[in-house]
Amino acid sequence: MTQVLDRLAKLRSAGADWYATSKLAVIVAGSLAVLLASTILQVSFGAYPLSLGEAWRTVFDAGVLFSGDIWRWAFLGASVPEWLTRQQIVVWNLRLPRILVGALVGANLAVSGALFQIITRNELASPYILGVSDGAGLVVLLTLTFFYGLMPVLPLFAAVGGGLAFLLVYAIAWKNGTSPVRLVLAGVVVGTVFGSVQRALFFFVDDLGVAMAAQAWLSGTLLNAGWQEVRIALPFTVVSMVLAFAVTQELDVLALGEDRADSLGMPVEKVRFGIAGIGVLSTAAAIAVAGLIGFVGLIVPHMVRNIVGSDAKLLLAGCLFLGPALLVSADVGARLALSPVQLPVGVITGIVGGPYFLYLMRKKTNLGEV
C-alpha cells in the first residue's frame, strides 16, 4: 500500500511539473510575440517613418544580419560601416539598440526582483524597496554629474553603490541574524535617505544640460540608448543571469523558511547574502544604462508566480522573458503615446504598475508572503 501511495505521489508531482512547464511555455511564447510586435512598432514609427514591410525587411535583412562589419560595430565599437543605407542606419543605429537595451533592463529588473522577493520571503520586496536601487542610483548620479568620462565602467560603480546600500541595510536589520521584515523596513529607511541625497545633488549642478540629463535618468528613460549602452549592460547581464540560475536550488530551500532551511544544513545568512549580491549586480546593470525604472522588479515576479508557481527555476525563466516584453512594450507606449513628445519609460511603468499593484492588494488577503 505504501509503495502504491508513493508512486501516486510521484505521478502527481510529475503531472504538476509538466503543467507548470506548459504554463511557462505559454509565458515564453506570449512574451516573444509581444516583443516581436513591439520591435516592429518601435522600428517603424518616428521622425523617419517606415512601413511595417520596410521595417521587417530592414531588421531581418540577411546582408546586414550576417555581416561581420555590423557586429564589430555594434559589440566592439568599430566605425559605422559605410555601405549602410540611410534607412538601415536609422534602424540599426537608433532604434534597434534601444530595443536591446530595453530587453536587457527588463530582464535584469524582473530577475533581481524575483531574487529579492525569495530571499526576504516577501512579495513586496524589490531592488527599490530594499534600498539597492537608490544606492546604485546615487553613485551613478555622482558619476554622471562629475565624472562623465567613466561611463564604460558605470555598472561597476553602480554595483558598488548598490552593494554598499545593501550592506547598510543588512547592518541596520541585523539583530542576532536578520529577518525579512527587518530587511524591508531597513531598506525603506536607507532608500529614503539616499533618495534625498540624490535630490540634494541638483543644487550643486551648474550645467543645465547635465541637470536635465540627470533628471531624465532619475525618471527612467531609454531615450538615448545606443550600442554603447548595450556594450555596457550585456556582460554584466550575462554574468548575473548565469549566477541567478546557478542558485535555483538554494532559492527553493530559502523559500521554505529560515527554520526549515537551517534544519537542512544550509548556512542561511551566507546564502542569502550571496544571492543578494547577484541581485545587486543585476540591478546595477539596469540602472547604469536606463536610470530608475520602477515597478518592473515588483510586478513581473508577481505575474509569473501567479501562473507557474514558486519553483525558482520556472519563476526566473518566466521573468527572463516577461520582463523584456513588458519594458519594451512600455517604451513603445512612452515613445508613441504623445508623439513627437517622448515620455520616460519609467513614467509608463509607474502609471501601469501602480493600478495593477492596487488590484493585487485588493484581490489577495495574504499579500506580502511568498
mmCIF file of N, CA and C in Angstrom, residues 168-288:
data_model
loop_
_atom_site.group_PDB
_atom_site.id
_atom_site.type_symbol
_atom_site.label_atom_id
_atom_site.label_comp_id
_atom_site.label_asym_id
_atom_site.label_seq_id
_atom_site.Cartn_x
_atom_site.Cartn_y
_atom_site.Cartn_z
ATOM 1 N N LEU A 168 24.559 48.376 4.255
ATOM 2 C CA LEU A 168 23.996 49.255 5.280
ATOM 3 C C LEU A 168 22.633 48.737 5.746
ATOM 4 N N VAL A 169 21.817 48.302 4.777
ATOM 5 C CA VAL A 169 20.511 47.722 5.125
ATOM 6 C C VAL A 169 20.703 46.492 6.009
ATOM 7 N N TYR A 170 21.658 45.649 5.641
ATOM 8 C CA TYR A 170 21.921 44.430 6.402
ATOM 9 C C TYR A 170 22.381 44.756 7.819
ATOM 10 N N ALA A 171 23.258 45.772 7.930
ATOM 11 C CA ALA A 171 23.761 46.153 9.256
ATOM 12 C C ALA A 171 22.641 46.687 10.142
ATOM 13 N N ILE A 172 21.750 47.495 9.549
ATOM 14 C CA ILE A 172 20.637 48.051 10.323
ATOM 15 C C ILE A 172 19.673 46.944 10.747
ATOM 16 N N ALA A 173 19.456 45.975 9.842
ATOM 17 C CA ALA A 173 18.479 44.909 10.113
ATOM 18 C C ALA A 173 19.035 43.814 11.020
ATOM 19 N N TRP A 174 20.362 43.799 11.208
ATOM 20 C CA TRP A 174 20.976 42.693 11.950
ATOM 21 C C TRP A 174 20.679 42.778 13.448
ATOM 22 N N LYS A 175 20.200 41.691 13.980
ATOM 23 C CA LYS A 175 19.995 41.568 15.417
ATOM 24 C C LYS A 175 19.983 40.072 15.732
ATOM 25 N N ASN A 176 21.207 39.547 15.970
ATOM 26 C CA ASN A 176 21.382 38.104 16.098
ATOM 27 C C ASN A 176 20.869 37.383 14.858
ATOM 28 N N GLY A 177 21.175 37.965 13.716
ATOM 29 C CA GLY A 177 20.638 37.482 12.451
ATOM 30 C C GLY A 177 19.696 38.517 11.859
ATOM 31 N N THR A 178 19.202 38.237 10.685
ATOM 32 C CA THR A 178 18.258 39.158 10.053
ATOM 33 C C THR A 178 16.911 38.473 9.907
ATOM 34 N N SER A 179 15.919 39.251 9.546
ATOM 35 C CA SER A 179 14.598 38.705 9.249
ATOM 36 C C SER A 179 14.050 39.451 8.049
ATOM 37 N N PRO A 180 13.190 38.825 7.269
ATOM 38 C CA PRO A 180 12.620 39.511 6.104
ATOM 39 C C PRO A 180 11.975 40.852 6.441
ATOM 40 N N VAL A 181 11.255 40.926 7.552
ATOM 41 C CA VAL A 181 10.568 42.172 7.908
ATOM 42 C C VAL A 181 11.575 43.282 8.196
ATOM 43 N N ARG A 182 12.633 42.959 8.976
ATOM 44 C CA ARG A 182 13.620 43.974 9.306
ATOM 45 C C ARG A 182 14.380 44.420 8.067
ATOM 46 N N LEU A 183 14.656 43.492 7.136
ATOM 47 C CA LEU A 183 15.350 43.859 5.902
ATOM 48 C C LEU A 183 14.531 44.864 5.092
ATOM 49 N N VAL A 184 13.229 44.599 4.970
ATOM 50 C CA VAL A 184 12.369 45.506 4.197
ATOM 51 C C VAL A 184 12.277 46.876 4.869
ATOM 52 N N LEU A 185 12.078 46.910 6.171
ATOM 53 C CA LEU A 185 11.975 48.192 6.874
ATOM 54 C C LEU A 185 13.276 48.977 6.792
ATOM 55 N N ALA A 186 14.415 48.282 6.983
ATOM 56 C CA ALA A 186 15.710 48.955 6.864
ATOM 57 C C ALA A 186 15.931 49.463 5.444
ATOM 58 N N GLY A 187 15.486 48.694 4.442
ATOM 59 C CA GLY A 187 15.616 49.113 3.052
ATOM 60 C C GLY A 187 14.829 50.371 2.752
ATOM 61 N N VAL A 188 13.634 50.475 3.313
ATOM 62 C CA VAL A 188 12.817 51.678 3.114
ATOM 63 C C VAL A 188 13.529 52.903 3.700
ATOM 64 N N VAL A 189 14.099 52.748 4.892
ATOM 65 C CA VAL A 189 14.801 53.869 5.538
ATOM 66 C C VAL A 189 16.017 54.294 4.712
ATOM 67 N N VAL A 190 16.861 53.322 4.335
ATOM 68 C CA VAL A 190 18.076 53.633 3.575
ATOM 69 C C VAL A 190 17.721 54.228 2.207
ATOM 70 N N GLY A 191 16.712 53.661 1.543
ATOM 71 C CA GLY A 191 16.300 54.191 0.251
ATOM 72 C C GLY A 191 15.812 55.627 0.344
ATOM 73 N N THR A 192 15.070 55.940 1.394
ATOM 74 C CA THR A 192 14.569 57.308 1.577
ATOM 75 C C THR A 192 15.718 58.293 1.770
ATOM 76 N N VAL A 193 16.707 57.919 2.588
ATOM 77 C CA VAL A 193 17.849 58.804 2.836
ATOM 78 C C VAL A 193 18.665 58.998 1.572
ATOM 79 N N PHE A 194 18.968 57.910 0.866
ATOM 80 C CA PHE A 194 19.766 58.021 -0.348
ATOM 81 C C PHE A 194 19.015 58.796 -1.436
ATOM 82 N N GLY A 195 17.704 58.605 -1.518
ATOM 83 C CA GLY A 195 16.912 59.370 -2.480
ATOM 84 C C GLY A 195 16.950 60.854 -2.187
ATOM 85 N N SER A 196 16.940 61.215 -0.915
ATOM 86 C CA SER A 196 17.030 62.630 -0.539
ATOM 87 C C SER A 196 18.381 63.217 -0.936
ATOM 88 N N VAL A 197 19.452 62.432 -0.769
ATOM 89 C CA VAL A 197 20.780 62.898 -1.171
ATOM 90 C C VAL A 197 20.837 63.097 -2.684
ATOM 91 N N GLN A 198 20.202 62.203 -3.427
ATOM 92 C CA GLN A 198 20.154 62.361 -4.885
ATOM 93 C C GLN A 198 19.515 63.692 -5.271
ATOM 94 N N ARG A 199 18.395 64.008 -4.656
ATOM 95 C CA ARG A 199 17.719 65.274 -4.982
ATOM 96 C C ARG A 199 18.552 66.475 -4.545
ATOM 97 N N ALA A 200 19.292 66.335 -3.452
ATOM 98 C CA ALA A 200 20.125 67.439 -2.977
ATOM 99 C C ALA A 200 21.251 67.746 -3.952
ATOM 100 N N LEU A 201 21.713 66.734 -4.701
ATOM 101 C CA LEU A 201 22.818 66.955 -5.643
ATOM 102 C C LEU A 201 22.470 67.981 -6.712
ATOM 103 N N PHE A 202 21.197 68.111 -7.033
ATOM 104 C CA PHE A 202 20.802 69.049 -8.083
ATOM 105 C C PHE A 202 21.136 70.496 -7.723
ATOM 106 N N PHE A 203 21.232 70.798 -6.437
ATOM 107 C CA PHE A 203 21.568 72.150 -6.024
ATOM 108 C C PHE A 203 23.032 72.481 -6.281
ATOM 109 N N PHE A 204 23.842 71.459 -6.624
ATOM 110 C CA PHE A 204 25.264 71.675 -6.872
ATOM 111 C C PHE A 204 25.619 71.544 -8.345
ATOM 112 N N VAL A 205 24.609 71.370 -9.200
ATOM 113 C CA VAL A 205 24.846 71.234 -10.639
ATOM 114 C C VAL A 205 24.592 72.574 -11.313
ATOM 115 N N ASP A 206 25.632 73.110 -11.972
ATOM 116 C CA ASP A 206 25.511 74.399 -12.648
ATOM 117 C C ASP A 206 25.148 74.257 -14.114
ATOM 118 N N ASP A 207 25.524 73.138 -14.722
ATOM 119 C CA ASP A 207 25.278 72.899 -16.147
ATOM 120 C C ASP A 207 23.834 72.446 -16.341
ATOM 121 N N LEU A 208 23.050 73.235 -17.087
ATOM 122 C CA LEU A 208 21.642 72.906 -17.300
ATOM 123 C C LEU A 208 21.488 71.588 -18.049
ATOM 124 N N GLY A 209 22.377 71.345 -19.018
ATOM 125 C CA GLY A 209 22.299 70.100 -19.778
ATOM 126 C C GLY A 209 22.508 68.880 -18.902
ATOM 127 N N VAL A 210 23.484 68.960 -17.987
ATOM 128 C CA VAL A 210 23.740 67.859 -17.064
ATOM 129 C C VAL A 210 22.544 67.650 -16.140
ATOM 130 N N ALA A 211 21.961 68.761 -15.675
ATOM 131 C CA ALA A 211 20.809 68.670 -14.779
ATOM 132 C C ALA A 211 19.619 68.010 -15.479
ATOM 133 N N MET A 212 19.391 68.369 -16.735
ATOM 134 C CA MET A 212 18.271 67.778 -17.474
ATOM 135 C C MET A 212 18.518 66.293 -17.747
ATOM 136 N N ALA A 213 19.771 65.945 -18.087
ATOM 137 C CA ALA A 213 20.095 64.546 -18.331
ATOM 138 C C ALA A 213 19.922 63.727 -17.053
ATOM 139 N N ALA A 214 20.356 64.290 -15.924
ATOM 140 C CA ALA A 214 20.218 63.592 -14.651
ATOM 141 C C ALA A 214 18.755 63.432 -14.267
ATOM 142 N N GLN A 215 17.952 64.454 -14.542
ATOM 143 C CA GLN A 215 16.528 64.368 -14.213
ATOM 144 C C GLN A 215 15.833 63.304 -15.064
ATOM 145 N N ALA A 216 16.198 63.251 -16.350
ATOM 146 C CA ALA A 216 15.638 62.217 -17.221
ATOM 147 C C ALA A 216 16.055 60.835 -16.732
ATOM 148 N N TRP A 217 17.305 60.715 -16.296
ATOM 149 C CA TRP A 217 17.797 59.437 -15.801
ATOM 150 C C TRP A 217 17.052 59.020 -14.538
ATOM 151 N N LEU A 218 16.775 59.965 -13.647
ATOM 152 C CA LEU A 218 16.033 59.641 -12.430
ATOM 153 C C LEU A 218 14.613 59.184 -12.743
ATOM 154 N N SER A 219 14.077 59.651 -13.871
ATOM 155 C CA SER A 219 12.721 59.242 -14.263
ATOM 156 C C SER A 219 12.711 57.871 -14.920
ATOM 157 N N GLY A 220 13.875 57.396 -15.370
ATOM 158 C CA GLY A 220 13.962 56.113 -16.054
ATOM 159 C C GLY A 220 13.667 56.272 -17.527
ATOM 160 N N THR A 221 14.680 56.255 -18.371
ATOM 161 C CA THR A 221 14.459 56.514 -19.790
ATOM 162 C C THR A 221 15.387 55.681 -20.654
ATOM 163 N N LEU A 222 14.909 55.341 -21.845
ATOM 164 C CA LEU A 222 15.718 54.669 -22.866
ATOM 165 C C LEU A 222 15.928 55.587 -24.066
ATOM 166 N N LEU A 223 15.684 56.879 -23.873
ATOM 167 C CA LEU A 223 15.684 57.834 -24.984
ATOM 168 C C LEU A 223 17.016 57.850 -25.721
ATOM 169 N N ASN A 224 18.126 57.858 -25.007
ATOM 170 C CA ASN A 224 19.439 57.958 -25.647
ATOM 171 C C ASN A 224 20.182 56.625 -25.669
ATOM 172 N N ALA A 225 19.445 55.537 -25.543
ATOM 173 C CA ALA A 225 20.084 54.219 -25.522
ATOM 174 C C ALA A 225 20.651 53.882 -26.894
ATOM 175 N N GLY A 226 21.904 53.467 -26.913
ATOM 176 C CA GLY A 226 22.569 53.088 -28.161
ATOM 177 C C GLY A 226 23.432 51.862 -27.947
ATOM 178 N N TRP A 227 24.282 51.580 -28.941
ATOM 179 C CA TRP A 227 25.133 50.396 -28.838
ATOM 180 C C TRP A 227 26.109 50.490 -27.671
ATOM 181 N N GLN A 228 26.517 51.704 -27.289
ATOM 182 C CA GLN A 228 27.407 51.824 -26.138
ATOM 183 C C GLN A 228 26.731 51.285 -24.872
ATOM 184 N N GLU A 229 25.460 51.607 -24.691
ATOM 185 C CA GLU A 229 24.718 51.109 -23.534
ATOM 186 C C GLU A 229 24.547 49.586 -23.593
ATOM 187 N N VAL A 230 24.374 49.054 -24.818
ATOM 188 C CA VAL A 230 24.302 47.601 -24.963
ATOM 189 C C VAL A 230 25.614 46.967 -24.517
ATOM 190 N N ARG A 231 26.732 47.564 -24.967
ATOM 191 C CA ARG A 231 28.043 47.019 -24.595
ATOM 192 C C ARG A 231 28.306 47.142 -23.095
ATOM 193 N N ILE A 232 27.768 48.182 -22.467
ATOM 194 C CA ILE A 232 27.945 48.350 -21.020
ATOM 195 C C ILE A 232 27.153 47.306 -20.247
ATOM 196 N N ALA A 233 25.895 47.105 -20.619
ATOM 197 C CA ALA A 233 24.996 46.258 -19.828
ATOM 198 C C ALA A 233 25.133 44.775 -20.114
ATOM 199 N N LEU A 234 25.467 44.406 -21.351
ATOM 200 C CA LEU A 234 25.405 42.999 -21.753
ATOM 201 C C LEU A 234 26.291 42.072 -20.921
ATOM 202 N N PRO A 235 27.580 42.358 -20.740
ATOM 203 C CA PRO A 235 28.398 41.394 -19.971
ATOM 204 C C PRO A 235 27.935 41.217 -18.534
ATOM 205 N N PHE A 236 27.522 42.306 -17.892
ATOM 206 C CA PHE A 236 27.047 42.209 -16.515
ATOM 207 C C PHE A 236 25.726 41.449 -16.443
ATOM 208 N N THR A 237 24.897 41.620 -17.469
ATOM 209 C CA THR A 237 23.631 40.888 -17.517
ATOM 210 C C THR A 237 23.864 39.399 -17.657
ATOM 211 N N VAL A 238 24.770 39.018 -18.561
ATOM 212 C CA VAL A 238 25.060 37.592 -18.772
ATOM 213 C C VAL A 238 25.578 36.956 -17.485
ATOM 214 N N VAL A 239 26.521 37.624 -16.820
ATOM 215 C CA VAL A 239 27.097 37.083 -15.584
ATOM 216 C C VAL A 239 26.022 36.921 -14.509
ATOM 217 N N SER A 240 25.200 37.954 -14.321
ATOM 218 C CA SER A 240 24.187 37.896 -13.259
ATOM 219 C C SER A 240 23.120 36.852 -13.563
ATOM 220 N N MET A 241 22.738 36.692 -14.839
ATOM 221 C CA MET A 241 21.735 35.679 -15.178
ATOM 222 C C MET A 241 22.274 34.263 -14.957
ATOM 223 N N VAL A 242 23.523 34.032 -15.361
ATOM 224 C CA VAL A 242 24.131 32.712 -15.157
ATOM 225 C C VAL A 242 24.200 32.392 -13.661
ATOM 226 N N LEU A 243 24.616 33.349 -12.861
ATOM 227 C CA LEU A 243 24.705 33.129 -11.416
ATOM 228 C C LEU A 243 23.326 32.902 -10.802
ATOM 229 N N ALA A 244 22.331 33.654 -11.272
ATOM 230 C CA ALA A 244 20.979 33.506 -10.723
ATOM 231 C C ALA A 244 20.434 32.107 -10.971
ATOM 232 N N PHE A 245 20.616 31.588 -12.189
ATOM 233 C CA PHE A 245 20.092 30.248 -12.480
ATOM 234 C C PHE A 245 20.943 29.154 -11.828
ATOM 235 N N ALA A 246 22.173 29.496 -11.421
ATOM 236 C CA ALA A 246 23.019 28.513 -10.746
ATOM 237 C C ALA A 246 22.605 28.286 -9.300
ATOM 238 N N VAL A 247 21.816 29.187 -8.737
ATOM 239 C CA VAL A 247 21.444 29.058 -7.313
ATOM 240 C C VAL A 247 19.953 28.786 -7.135
ATOM 241 N N THR A 248 19.304 28.213 -8.143
ATOM 242 C CA THR A 248 17.860 27.979 -8.037
ATOM 243 C C THR A 248 17.521 26.970 -6.935
ATOM 244 N N GLN A 249 18.383 25.978 -6.713
ATOM 245 C CA GLN A 249 18.114 25.015 -5.635
ATOM 246 C C GLN A 249 18.162 25.709 -4.275
ATOM 247 N N GLU A 250 19.151 26.575 -4.093
ATOM 248 C CA GLU A 250 19.249 27.324 -2.841
ATOM 249 C C GLU A 250 18.030 28.228 -2.655
ATOM 250 N N LEU A 251 17.553 28.815 -3.750
ATOM 251 C CA LEU A 251 16.370 29.671 -3.670
ATOM 252 C C LEU A 251 15.144 28.874 -3.242
ATOM 253 N N ASP A 252 15.001 27.663 -3.773
ATOM 254 C CA ASP A 252 13.856 26.824 -3.392
ATOM 255 C C ASP A 252 13.911 26.474 -1.910
ATOM 256 N N VAL A 253 15.114 26.211 -1.401
ATOM 257 C CA VAL A 253 15.244 25.891 0.027
ATOM 258 C C VAL A 253 14.932 27.112 0.880
ATOM 259 N N LEU A 254 15.439 28.298 0.478
ATOM 260 C CA LEU A 254 15.157 29.526 1.232
ATOM 261 C C LEU A 254 13.669 29.825 1.266
ATOM 262 N N ALA A 255 12.979 29.491 0.183
ATOM 263 C CA ALA A 255 11.544 29.760 0.118
ATOM 264 C C ALA A 255 10.758 28.938 1.134
ATOM 265 N N LEU A 256 11.355 27.870 1.645
ATOM 266 C CA LEU A 256 10.681 27.046 2.649
ATOM 267 C C LEU A 256 10.645 27.715 4.018
ATOM 268 N N GLY A 257 11.498 28.727 4.213
ATOM 269 C CA GLY A 257 11.565 29.390 5.512
ATOM 270 C C GLY A 257 12.929 29.193 6.143
ATOM 271 N N GLU A 258 13.304 30.115 7.009
ATOM 272 C CA GLU A 258 14.631 30.070 7.616
ATOM 273 C C GLU A 258 14.829 28.822 8.476
ATOM 274 N N ASP A 259 13.856 28.479 9.296
ATOM 275 C CA ASP A 259 13.994 27.330 10.191
ATOM 276 C C ASP A 259 14.166 26.040 9.404
ATOM 277 N N ARG A 260 13.352 25.877 8.361
ATOM 278 C CA ARG A 260 13.434 24.658 7.542
ATOM 279 C C ARG A 260 14.774 24.602 6.808
ATOM 280 N N ALA A 261 15.212 25.742 6.251
ATOM 281 C CA ALA A 261 16.490 25.776 5.544
ATOM 282 C C ALA A 261 17.649 25.470 6.486
ATOM 283 N N ASP A 262 17.581 26.025 7.694
ATOM 284 C CA ASP A 262 18.628 25.777 8.685
ATOM 285 C C ASP A 262 18.657 24.312 9.101
ATOM 286 N N SER A 263 17.486 23.693 9.233
ATOM 287 C CA SER A 263 17.425 22.280 9.615
ATOM 288 C C SER A 263 17.977 21.372 8.521
ATOM 289 N N LEU A 264 17.968 21.853 7.272
ATOM 290 C CA LEU A 264 18.516 21.083 6.154
ATOM 291 C C LEU A 264 20.018 21.312 5.982
ATOM 292 N N GLY A 265 20.604 22.109 6.877
ATOM 293 C CA GLY A 265 22.044 22.313 6.853
ATOM 294 C C GLY A 265 22.516 23.491 6.025
ATOM 295 N N MET A 266 21.612 24.343 5.589
ATOM 296 C CA MET A 266 22.008 25.493 4.787
ATOM 297 C C MET A 266 22.466 26.642 5.685
ATOM 298 N N PRO A 267 23.629 27.258 5.405
ATOM 299 C CA PRO A 267 24.031 28.481 6.116
ATOM 300 C C PRO A 267 23.209 29.666 5.599
ATOM 301 N N VAL A 268 22.071 29.896 6.206
ATOM 302 C CA VAL A 268 21.054 30.792 5.658
ATOM 303 C C VAL A 268 21.597 32.182 5.386
ATOM 304 N N GLU A 269 22.276 32.782 6.369
ATOM 305 C CA GLU A 269 22.725 34.161 6.204
ATOM 306 C C GLU A 269 23.737 34.295 5.079
ATOM 307 N N LYS A 270 24.663 33.337 4.976
ATOM 308 C CA LYS A 270 25.673 33.402 3.916
ATOM 309 C C LYS A 270 25.028 33.263 2.539
ATOM 310 N N VAL A 271 24.116 32.305 2.421
ATOM 311 C CA VAL A 271 23.454 32.092 1.129
ATOM 312 C C VAL A 271 22.599 33.303 0.765
ATOM 313 N N ARG A 272 21.860 33.824 1.724
ATOM 314 C CA ARG A 272 21.025 34.994 1.468
ATOM 315 C C ARG A 272 21.876 36.181 1.023
ATOM 316 N N PHE A 273 22.993 36.361 1.693
ATOM 317 C CA PHE A 273 23.868 37.479 1.361
ATOM 318 C C PHE A 273 24.472 37.311 -0.037
ATOM 319 N N GLY A 274 24.881 36.084 -0.381
ATOM 320 C CA GLY A 274 25.445 35.841 -1.706
ATOM 321 C C GLY A 274 24.426 36.059 -2.814
ATOM 322 N N ILE A 275 23.201 35.589 -2.606
ATOM 323 C CA ILE A 275 22.159 35.786 -3.618
ATOM 324 C C ILE A 275 21.808 37.267 -3.736
ATOM 325 N N ALA A 276 21.828 37.966 -2.605
ATOM 326 C CA ALA A 276 21.601 39.412 -2.666
ATOM 327 C C ALA A 276 22.653 40.092 -3.524
ATOM 328 N N GLY A 277 23.894 39.599 -3.462
ATOM 329 C CA GLY A 277 24.946 40.164 -4.308
ATOM 330 C C GLY A 277 24.637 40.001 -5.788
ATOM 331 N N ILE A 278 24.073 38.851 -6.164
ATOM 332 C CA ILE A 278 23.663 38.648 -7.566
ATOM 333 C C ILE A 278 22.580 39.651 -7.940
ATOM 334 N N GLY A 279 21.613 39.848 -7.037
ATOM 335 C CA GLY A 279 20.548 40.816 -7.298
ATOM 336 C C GLY A 279 21.080 42.228 -7.424
ATOM 337 N N VAL A 280 22.078 42.575 -6.614
ATOM 338 C CA VAL A 280 22.685 43.910 -6.691
ATOM 339 C C VAL A 280 23.351 44.114 -8.047
ATOM 340 N N LEU A 281 24.123 43.114 -8.517
ATOM 341 C CA LEU A 281 24.796 43.230 -9.811
ATOM 342 C C LEU A 281 23.790 43.368 -10.948
ATOM 343 N N SER A 282 22.724 42.573 -10.891
ATOM 344 C CA SER A 282 21.698 42.635 -11.925
ATOM 345 C C SER A 282 20.997 43.991 -11.934
ATOM 346 N N THR A 283 20.679 44.497 -10.749
ATOM 347 C CA THR A 283 20.040 45.809 -10.645
ATOM 348 C C THR A 283 20.958 46.906 -11.148
ATOM 349 N N ALA A 284 22.246 46.820 -10.796
ATOM 350 C CA ALA A 284 23.206 47.834 -11.210
ATOM 351 C C ALA A 284 23.329 47.907 -12.727
ATOM 352 N N ALA A 285 23.321 46.745 -13.395
ATOM 353 C CA ALA A 285 23.419 46.727 -14.851
ATOM 354 C C ALA A 285 22.253 47.466 -15.493
ATOM 355 N N ALA A 286 21.064 47.341 -14.895
ATOM 356 C CA ALA A 286 19.877 48.025 -15.429
ATOM 357 C C ALA A 286 19.922 49.520 -15.146
ATOM 358 N N ILE A 287 20.249 49.883 -13.914
ATOM 359 C CA ILE A 287 20.226 51.288 -13.511
ATOM 360 C C ILE A 287 21.279 52.098 -14.248
ATOM 361 N N ALA A 288 22.429 51.491 -14.503
ATOM 362 C CA ALA A 288 23.530 52.217 -15.128
ATOM 363 C C ALA A 288 23.194 52.713 -16.525
#
